[in-house]
XYZ file of N, CA and C in Angstrom:
636
model
N 0.757 -1.192 -0.003
C -0.006 -0.066 0.020
C 0.938 1.237 0.026
N 0.548 2.146 -0.857
C 1.350 3.405 -0.970
C 0.678 4.438 -0.156
N 1.358 4.800 1.038
C 0.899 5.876 1.875
C 1.446 7.204 1.657
N 2.243 7.288 0.602
C 2.928 8.577 0.291
C 1.964 9.587 -0.201
N 2.108 10.861 0.260
C 1.200 11.968 -0.174
C 1.624 12.256 -1.614
N 0.569 12.571 -2.421
C 0.900 12.965 -3.829
C 1.749 14.346 -3.831
N 2.511 14.377 -4.810
C 3.409 15.564 -5.023
C 2.507 16.736 -5.366
N 2.835 17.906 -4.790
C 1.941 19.114 -5.155
C 2.092 19.445 -6.571
N 1.005 19.893 -7.231
C 1.084 20.254 -8.609
C 1.810 21.590 -8.667
N 2.658 21.723 -9.763
C 3.438 22.906 -10.016
C 2.465 24.082 -10.446
N 2.523 25.101 -9.759
C 1.637 26.255 -10.078
C 2.284 27.060 -11.145
N 1.524 27.821 -11.962
C 1.925 28.691 -12.970
C 2.158 30.126 -12.405
N 2.907 30.808 -13.187
C 3.013 32.316 -12.819
C 4.271 32.402 -11.822
N 4.174 33.523 -11.067
C 5.296 33.826 -10.081
C 5.327 32.779 -8.966
N 6.515 32.197 -8.838
C 6.581 31.119 -7.762
C 6.635 31.756 -6.372
N 6.226 30.954 -5.399
C 6.181 31.399 -3.999
C 7.575 31.326 -3.389
N 7.730 31.865 -2.159
C 8.948 31.889 -1.494
C 9.797 32.980 -1.926
N 11.000 32.671 -2.456
C 11.897 33.712 -2.901
C 11.935 33.728 -4.368
N 11.095 34.573 -5.065
C 11.023 34.492 -6.493
C 12.256 34.972 -7.205
N 12.514 34.354 -8.365
C 13.670 34.779 -9.045
C 13.529 36.292 -9.528
N 14.558 37.036 -9.608
C 14.593 38.401 -10.040
C 14.726 38.433 -11.544
N 14.513 39.592 -12.111
C 14.799 39.816 -13.499
C 16.274 39.527 -13.813
N 17.107 39.866 -12.823
C 18.545 39.658 -13.115
C 18.908 38.147 -13.162
N 18.236 37.298 -12.436
C 18.544 35.904 -12.486
C 18.079 35.356 -13.853
N 16.971 35.850 -14.322
C 16.561 35.399 -15.704
C 17.501 35.931 -16.793
N 17.940 37.180 -16.653
C 18.894 37.711 -17.603
C 20.195 36.963 -17.563
N 20.564 36.604 -16.408
C 21.899 35.796 -16.298
C 21.756 34.396 -17.020
N 20.623 33.795 -16.813
C 20.501 32.456 -17.457
C 20.299 32.663 -18.953
N 19.646 33.721 -19.378
C 19.500 33.954 -20.826
C 20.837 34.221 -21.453
N 21.647 35.022 -20.785
C 22.944 35.445 -21.324
C 23.816 34.246 -21.610
N 23.823 33.265 -20.572
C 24.628 32.054 -20.778
C 24.103 31.261 -21.967
N 22.768 31.140 -22.197
C 22.248 30.356 -23.316
C 22.546 31.123 -24.609
N 22.390 32.415 -24.681
C 22.648 33.067 -25.865
C 24.101 32.958 -26.306
N 25.006 32.952 -25.343
C 26.465 32.770 -25.658
C 26.758 31.352 -26.070
N 25.968 30.389 -25.542
C 26.183 28.987 -25.782
C 25.604 28.555 -27.076
N 24.419 29.013 -27.338
C 23.581 28.513 -28.465
C 23.311 29.535 -29.569
N 23.499 30.840 -29.254
C 23.183 31.896 -30.213
C 21.680 32.295 -30.071
N 21.349 33.388 -30.608
C 20.025 33.972 -30.497
C 18.976 33.024 -31.121
N 19.144 32.586 -32.294
C 18.064 31.761 -32.984
C 17.811 30.439 -32.379
N 18.880 29.799 -31.839
C 18.679 28.488 -31.164
C 18.261 28.461 -29.724
N 18.241 29.688 -29.122
C 17.793 29.861 -27.718
C 16.348 30.044 -27.712
N 15.597 29.235 -26.964
C 14.166 29.432 -26.864
C 13.796 29.979 -25.415
N 12.654 30.578 -25.399
C 12.109 31.068 -24.109
C 11.956 29.947 -23.087
N 11.443 28.822 -23.589
C 11.344 27.646 -22.717
C 12.676 27.210 -22.073
N 13.696 27.255 -22.928
C 15.066 26.814 -22.507
C 15.507 27.745 -21.381
N 15.302 29.108 -21.611
C 15.706 30.077 -20.649
C 14.923 29.917 -19.356
N 13.627 29.639 -19.493
C 12.776 29.450 -18.253
C 13.260 28.233 -17.513
N 13.579 27.181 -18.156
C 14.108 25.894 -17.483
C 15.445 26.254 -16.784
N 16.298 27.025 -17.456
C 17.636 27.297 -16.869
C 17.480 28.149 -15.623
N 16.422 29.159 -15.694
C 16.312 30.000 -14.592
C 15.272 29.495 -13.568
N 14.729 28.229 -13.896
C 13.746 27.587 -13.013
C 12.584 28.495 -12.672
N 12.049 29.044 -13.790
C 10.772 29.827 -13.674
C 9.757 29.345 -14.732
N 8.533 29.713 -14.593
C 7.536 29.429 -15.703
C 7.762 30.398 -16.948
N 7.631 29.893 -18.122
C 7.768 30.756 -19.228
C 6.930 32.022 -19.241
N 5.801 31.932 -18.566
C 4.989 33.133 -18.454
C 5.543 34.294 -17.715
N 6.519 33.898 -16.813
C 7.139 35.011 -16.033
C 8.111 35.749 -16.950
N 8.721 35.152 -17.984
C 9.570 35.787 -18.911
C 8.752 36.687 -19.842
N 7.546 36.186 -20.240
C 6.652 37.053 -20.984
C 6.165 38.328 -20.274
N 6.025 38.029 -18.904
C 5.544 39.154 -18.012
C 6.615 40.267 -17.918
N 7.906 39.831 -17.755
C 8.935 40.812 -17.535
C 9.482 41.407 -18.870
N 9.624 40.557 -19.901
C 10.299 41.077 -21.070
C 9.467 41.061 -22.403
N 8.305 40.495 -22.411
C 7.428 40.531 -23.538
C 7.710 39.478 -24.576
N 8.927 39.206 -24.807
C 9.261 38.261 -25.929
C 10.747 37.946 -25.833
N 11.231 36.980 -26.638
C 12.681 36.653 -26.657
C 13.435 37.814 -27.139
N 12.964 38.622 -28.034
C 13.637 39.777 -28.511
C 13.800 40.815 -27.345
N 12.748 40.997 -26.573
C 12.826 41.866 -25.451
C 13.836 41.411 -24.393
N 13.875 40.034 -24.168
C 14.889 39.470 -23.268
C 16.283 39.651 -23.717
N 16.487 39.373 -25.017
C 17.822 39.667 -25.535
C 18.329 41.148 -25.447
N 17.251 41.970 -25.669
C 17.655 43.405 -25.544
C 18.080 43.680 -24.109
N 17.440 43.083 -23.114
C 17.829 43.289 -21.699
C 19.228 42.686 -21.468
N 19.516 41.532 -22.053
C 20.791 40.929 -21.868
C 21.939 41.948 -22.426
N 21.627 42.540 -23.544
C 22.626 43.424 -24.226
C 22.794 44.765 -23.304
N 21.596 45.179 -22.850
C 21.604 46.395 -22.040
C 22.413 46.130 -20.779
N 22.189 44.976 -20.166
C 22.845 44.604 -18.924
C 24.417 44.539 -19.221
N 24.748 43.962 -20.371
C 26.144 43.849 -20.756
C 26.769 45.262 -20.914
N 26.070 46.140 -21.582
C 26.523 47.480 -21.790
C 26.658 48.234 -20.467
N 25.677 48.180 -19.656
C 25.674 48.871 -18.379
C 26.717 48.356 -17.443
N 27.167 47.097 -17.563
C 28.223 46.613 -16.734
C 29.554 47.230 -17.072
N 29.817 47.397 -18.404
C 31.044 47.871 -18.945
C 31.164 49.349 -19.099
N 30.008 49.876 -19.566
C 29.993 51.316 -19.904
C 28.960 51.941 -18.835
N 29.409 51.997 -17.577
C 28.579 52.559 -16.532
C 28.613 54.040 -16.574
N 27.525 54.660 -16.976
C 27.528 56.070 -17.295
C 27.843 56.869 -16.077
N 27.393 56.500 -14.891
C 27.705 57.203 -13.652
C 29.187 57.268 -13.455
N 29.891 56.140 -13.595
C 31.296 56.086 -13.428
C 32.115 56.920 -14.452
N 31.527 56.865 -15.739
C 32.279 57.606 -16.775
C 32.100 59.147 -16.542
N 30.898 59.597 -16.083
C 30.734 61.018 -15.901
C 31.355 61.487 -14.595
N 31.671 60.618 -13.651
C 32.168 61.122 -12.359
C 33.694 61.264 -12.521
N 34.267 62.313 -11.934
C 35.718 62.551 -11.990
C 36.068 63.809 -12.660
N 37.314 64.008 -12.991
C 37.795 65.235 -13.639
C 37.138 65.405 -14.975
N 36.438 66.555 -15.115
C 35.830 66.776 -16.443
C 36.846 66.805 -17.661
N 38.093 67.228 -17.346
C 39.046 67.303 -18.404
C 39.396 65.882 -18.927
N 39.259 64.895 -18.113
C 39.574 63.490 -18.538
C 38.363 62.712 -19.076
N 37.185 63.404 -19.137
C 35.958 62.768 -19.634
C 36.160 62.102 -21.004
N 36.731 62.782 -21.976
C 36.999 62.150 -23.298
C 37.760 60.806 -23.224
N 38.752 60.782 -22.322
C 39.537 59.582 -22.135
C 38.662 58.388 -21.559
N 37.816 58.800 -20.601
C 37.022 57.799 -19.943
C 35.887 57.247 -20.918
N 35.475 58.109 -21.768
C 34.449 57.710 -22.756
C 35.065 56.660 -23.752
N 36.301 56.967 -24.280
C 36.963 56.106 -25.185
C 37.240 54.757 -24.476
N 37.730 54.818 -23.289
C 38.194 53.580 -22.570
C 36.896 52.750 -22.306
N 35.815 53.351 -21.980
C 34.618 52.564 -21.698
C 34.079 51.808 -22.898
N 34.203 52.516 -24.035
C 33.713 51.834 -25.288
C 34.667 50.725 -25.685
N 36.028 51.000 -25.677
C 36.953 49.953 -26.051
C 36.991 48.838 -25.094
N 36.815 49.074 -23.813
C 36.751 48.010 -22.800
C 35.610 47.135 -23.083
N 34.421 47.766 -23.440
C 33.220 46.878 -23.698
C 33.394 46.046 -24.746
N 33.814 46.582 -25.975
C 33.905 45.955 -27.216
C 35.084 44.954 -27.393
N 36.133 45.155 -26.507
C 37.273 44.192 -26.475
C 36.884 42.959 -25.683
N 35.761 42.989 -25.035
C 35.298 41.744 -24.243
C 34.841 40.626 -25.157
N 35.326 39.432 -25.003
C 35.107 38.412 -25.961
C 33.587 38.046 -25.923
N 32.984 37.973 -24.689
C 31.595 37.556 -24.656
C 30.654 38.648 -25.317
N 30.984 39.885 -25.032
C 30.183 40.973 -25.738
C 30.261 40.881 -27.238
N 31.511 40.664 -27.755
C 31.663 40.519 -29.240
C 30.871 39.329 -29.705
N 30.757 38.295 -28.980
C 30.049 37.124 -29.454
C 28.549 37.466 -29.464
N 28.049 38.265 -28.446
C 26.634 38.620 -28.445
C 26.328 39.554 -29.607
N 27.153 40.458 -29.886
C 26.914 41.463 -30.931
C 26.940 40.841 -32.408
N 27.439 39.600 -32.512
C 27.439 38.959 -33.767
C 26.166 38.250 -34.010
N 25.143 38.436 -33.247
C 23.931 37.566 -33.349
C 22.820 38.293 -34.088
N 23.153 39.160 -35.025
C 22.149 39.744 -35.891
C 21.675 41.130 -35.528
N 20.521 41.503 -36.165
C 19.925 42.791 -36.062
C 19.477 43.176 -34.681
N 19.112 42.043 -33.935
C 18.653 42.320 -32.537
C 19.726 43.016 -31.674
N 20.958 42.542 -31.872
C 22.111 43.107 -31.110
C 22.297 44.560 -31.507
N 22.298 44.941 -32.774
C 22.575 46.215 -33.282
C 21.448 47.145 -32.746
N 20.219 46.686 -32.739
C 19.084 47.445 -32.244
C 19.265 47.789 -30.807
N 19.643 46.770 -30.007
C 19.879 46.956 -28.609
C 20.948 47.988 -28.287
N 22.010 47.928 -29.053
C 23.169 48.907 -28.899
C 22.627 50.259 -29.224
N 21.945 50.427 -30.257
C 21.384 51.765 -30.673
C 20.555 52.351 -29.517
N 19.632 51.456 -28.942
C 18.796 51.966 -27.906
C 19.666 52.431 -26.674
N 20.733 51.622 -26.355
C 21.528 52.006 -25.184
C 22.176 53.352 -25.405
N 22.807 53.549 -26.589
C 23.394 54.822 -26.917
C 22.522 56.002 -26.845
N 21.249 55.758 -27.422
C 20.261 56.872 -27.439
C 19.681 57.172 -26.062
N 19.170 56.070 -25.415
C 18.349 56.296 -24.324
C 19.157 56.418 -23.013
N 20.317 55.848 -23.000
C 21.102 55.921 -21.735
C 22.239 56.977 -21.868
N 23.144 56.698 -22.835
C 24.348 57.607 -22.894
C 24.012 58.992 -23.314
N 23.252 59.090 -24.452
C 22.890 60.414 -24.985
C 22.058 61.166 -23.981
N 21.057 60.601 -23.489
C 20.189 61.290 -22.475
C 20.912 61.741 -21.235
N 21.797 60.850 -20.761
C 22.472 61.209 -19.477
C 23.560 62.323 -19.789
N 24.118 62.262 -20.993
C 25.075 63.268 -21.344
C 24.413 64.656 -21.403
N 23.196 64.720 -21.998
C 22.494 65.956 -22.117
C 22.247 66.499 -20.681
N 21.804 65.616 -19.719
C 21.556 66.158 -18.387
C 22.867 66.612 -17.749
N 23.943 65.864 -17.915
C 25.235 66.146 -17.321
C 25.826 67.456 -17.870
N 25.677 67.746 -19.180
C 26.282 68.881 -19.684
C 25.463 70.186 -19.405
N 24.148 70.083 -19.522
C 23.265 71.225 -19.211
C 23.489 72.330 -20.191
N 22.554 73.327 -20.117
C 22.806 74.525 -21.001
C 22.062 74.437 -22.321
N 22.095 75.497 -23.015
C 21.283 75.611 -24.270
C 21.770 74.681 -25.391
N 23.126 74.333 -25.330
C 23.698 73.481 -26.396
C 23.994 72.127 -26.038
N 23.352 71.681 -24.853
C 23.703 70.382 -24.337
C 23.408 69.215 -25.288
N 22.174 69.370 -25.952
C 21.809 68.230 -26.838
C 22.771 68.219 -28.152
N 23.178 69.340 -28.589
C 24.055 69.363 -29.734
C 25.455 68.744 -29.364
N 25.915 69.109 -28.138
C 27.245 68.602 -27.697
C 27.111 67.116 -27.510
N 26.078 66.632 -26.812
C 25.928 65.216 -26.513
C 25.822 64.430 -27.816
N 25.011 64.971 -28.706
C 24.794 64.280 -30.035
C 26.176 64.148 -30.795
N 27.043 65.197 -30.712
C 28.397 65.112 -31.382
C 29.144 64.021 -30.670
N 29.099 63.920 -29.344
C 29.877 62.868 -28.674
C 29.425 61.479 -29.074
N 28.157 61.262 -29.098
C 27.591 59.898 -29.362
C 27.822 59.539 -30.806
N 27.810 60.484 -31.717
C 28.158 60.294 -33.127
C 29.561 59.850 -33.222
N 30.527 60.361 -32.610
C 31.919 60.073 -32.590
C 32.029 58.594 -32.103
N 31.409 58.354 -30.992
C 31.592 56.976 -30.389
C 30.844 55.897 -31.348
N 29.693 56.274 -31.853
C 29.111 55.380 -32.831
C 29.904 55.028 -34.050
N 30.648 56.147 -34.557
C 31.545 55.919 -35.621
C 32.777 54.987 -35.214
N 33.176 55.088 -34.028
C 34.269 54.293 -33.484
C 33.669 52.793 -33.488
N 32.623 52.614 -32.962
C 31.949 51.240 -32.831
C 31.800 50.715 -34.157
N 31.314 51.463 -35.177
C 31.032 50.895 -36.499
C 32.291 50.537 -37.197
N 33.261 51.493 -37.314
C 34.520 51.242 -38.073
C 35.550 50.462 -37.439
N 35.384 50.170 -36.159
C 36.385 49.344 -35.456
C 35.898 47.908 -35.187
N 34.476 47.810 -34.950
C 34.003 46.546 -34.538
C 32.909 45.980 -35.337
N 31.867 46.741 -35.742
C 30.777 46.181 -36.475
C 31.123 45.928 -37.945
N 31.691 46.920 -38.609
C 32.056 46.780 -39.979
C 33.549 47.337 -40.075
N 34.494 46.621 -39.474
C 35.842 47.165 -39.301
C 36.585 47.604 -40.611
N 37.059 48.740 -40.536
C 38.068 49.147 -41.554
C 39.451 48.803 -41.208
N 40.333 48.426 -42.035
C 41.659 47.909 -41.636
C 42.408 48.874 -40.747
N 42.415 50.204 -41.061
C 43.221 51.116 -40.242
C 42.641 51.241 -38.792
N 41.414 51.586 -38.595
C 40.911 51.702 -37.285
C 40.949 50.413 -36.401
N 40.707 49.331 -37.112
C 40.747 48.033 -36.452
C 42.146 47.685 -35.995
N 43.149 48.142 -36.691
C 44.482 47.756 -36.296
C 45.030 48.536 -35.167
N 44.373 49.577 -34.728
C 44.864 50.444 -33.672
C 44.633 49.706 -32.306
N 45.556 49.957 -31.370
C 45.391 49.486 -30.022
C 44.362 50.460 -29.315
N 43.701 50.045 -28.244
C 42.847 50.939 -27.484
C 43.517 52.267 -27.108
N 44.802 52.122 -26.662
C 45.547 53.339 -26.299
C 45.786 54.250 -27.548
N 46.005 53.755 -28.668
C 46.213 54.517 -29.870
C 44.828 55.195 -30.305
N 43.703 54.387 -30.076
C 42.456 54.890 -30.463
C 42.162 56.102 -29.557
N 42.438 55.994 -28.269
C 42.130 57.065 -27.370
C 42.974 58.340 -27.757
N 44.179 58.157 -28.083
C 45.108 59.284 -28.426
C 44.560 59.943 -29.649
N 44.026 59.199 -30.670
C 43.551 59.832 -31.845
C 42.210 60.507 -31.663
N 41.257 59.905 -30.896
C 39.916 60.431 -30.875
C 39.697 61.404 -29.649
N 40.532 61.373 -28.731
C 40.332 62.304 -27.595
C 40.180 63.818 -27.960
N 41.068 64.300 -28.894
C 40.882 65.666 -29.283
C 39.503 66.005 -29.903
N 38.968 65.046 -30.764
C 37.626 65.237 -31.354
C 36.602 65.254 -30.330
N 36.697 64.349 -29.326
C 35.662 64.334 -28.228
C 35.799 65.577 -27.411
N 36.945 66.082 -27.187
C 37.178 67.259 -26.357
C 36.438 68.457 -26.990
N 36.667 68.526 -28.399
C 36.016 69.553 -29.159
C 34.519 69.473 -29.120
N 34.055 68.224 -29.316
C 32.571 67.941 -29.216
C 31.955 68.366 -27.863
N 32.650 68.174 -26.833
C 32.193 68.483 -25.496
C 32.231 69.993 -25.100
N 33.010 70.697 -25.888
C 33.215 72.112 -25.633
C 31.883 72.912 -25.876
N 31.612 73.890 -25.000
C 30.400 74.700 -25.192
C 30.517 75.485 -26.603
N 29.348 75.611 -27.300
C 29.357 76.180 -28.591
C 29.303 77.688 -28.468
N 30.037 78.445 -29.288
C 29.909 79.895 -29.235
C 28.590 80.337 -29.876
N 28.108 81.484 -29.419
C 26.810 81.988 -30.034
C 27.043 82.320 -31.544
N 26.042 82.134 -32.318
C 26.174 82.327 -33.790
C 26.244 83.722 -34.087
N 26.843 84.025 -35.225
C 26.919 85.410 -35.725
C 25.566 85.994 -36.045
N 24.634 85.091 -36.382
C 23.342 85.566 -36.793
C 22.603 86.140 -35.601
N 22.731 85.468 -34.467
C 22.135 85.967 -33.240
C 22.719 87.280 -32.745
N 24.049 87.239 -32.915
C 24.820 88.491 -32.524
C 24.413 89.645 -33.327
N 24.385 89.452 -34.682
C 24.085 90.478 -35.603
C 22.636 90.958 -35.657
N 21.713 90.159 -35.090
C 20.325 90.562 -35.113
C 20.074 91.784 -34.314
N 20.933 92.050 -33.245
C 20.665 93.294 -32.476
C 21.262 94.518 -33.098
N 21.990 94.319 -34.169
C 22.554 95.500 -34.819
C 21.881 95.914 -36.138
N 20.625 95.263 -36.336
C 19.911 95.638 -37.524
C 19.485 97.086 -37.373
N 19.556 97.775 -38.486
C 19.103 99.168 -38.509
C 20.183 100.201 -38.151
N 21.382 99.634 -37.787
C 22.493 100.512 -37.407
C 22.930 101.211 -38.728
N 23.394 102.420 -38.694
C 23.735 103.072 -39.893
C 24.991 102.402 -40.396
N 25.084 102.338 -41.750
C 26.258 101.794 -42.420
C 27.363 102.837 -42.567
N 28.579 102.453 -42.144
C 29.648 103.379 -42.221
C 29.878 103.955 -43.572
N 30.097 105.203 -43.688
C 30.303 105.770 -45.067
C 31.702 105.571 -45.523
């Protein structure tokens, strides 16, 4: 006679006790994306690795694409921590920006993730636009903050494209130190406050008599 109590049925949705966090799901997904690639990684496989119901992944991330975007955002945030980059001597900010980008892209795991198609490129674009550009605008402040931040992100985007995504021989052959040496002056110029335009200055002189 079997006196053993039946095993409790597994409930769907958020588990009881100490539920897994978004970070634990992202960590499990990152390992699978690195091992199998984007196309061969399924939501069910991630759920099994994270020991959650697949519905919890849909709840937090919406889809596999959304989950992959979070993995990329997490990877970017770990290497290119905007608070750390912006903190410190303002004169050395161009150097810190270049170092953050090259440190991120020289990481073998990150390079493997970026090779997984348009989903990776889209996630990187979103990070540069929503995180780095937005935070730079707030950090710089003033009437020309958006123009200055846009110039900075454009330079960094060009570095990413020509050195990593679609490498040109010359930029790709540079060491990170050489890259910093070459691009720091351009970033310093991009970060500098813009002078007021001659049009705005001349507007106040309209109607002045023309010298004879």
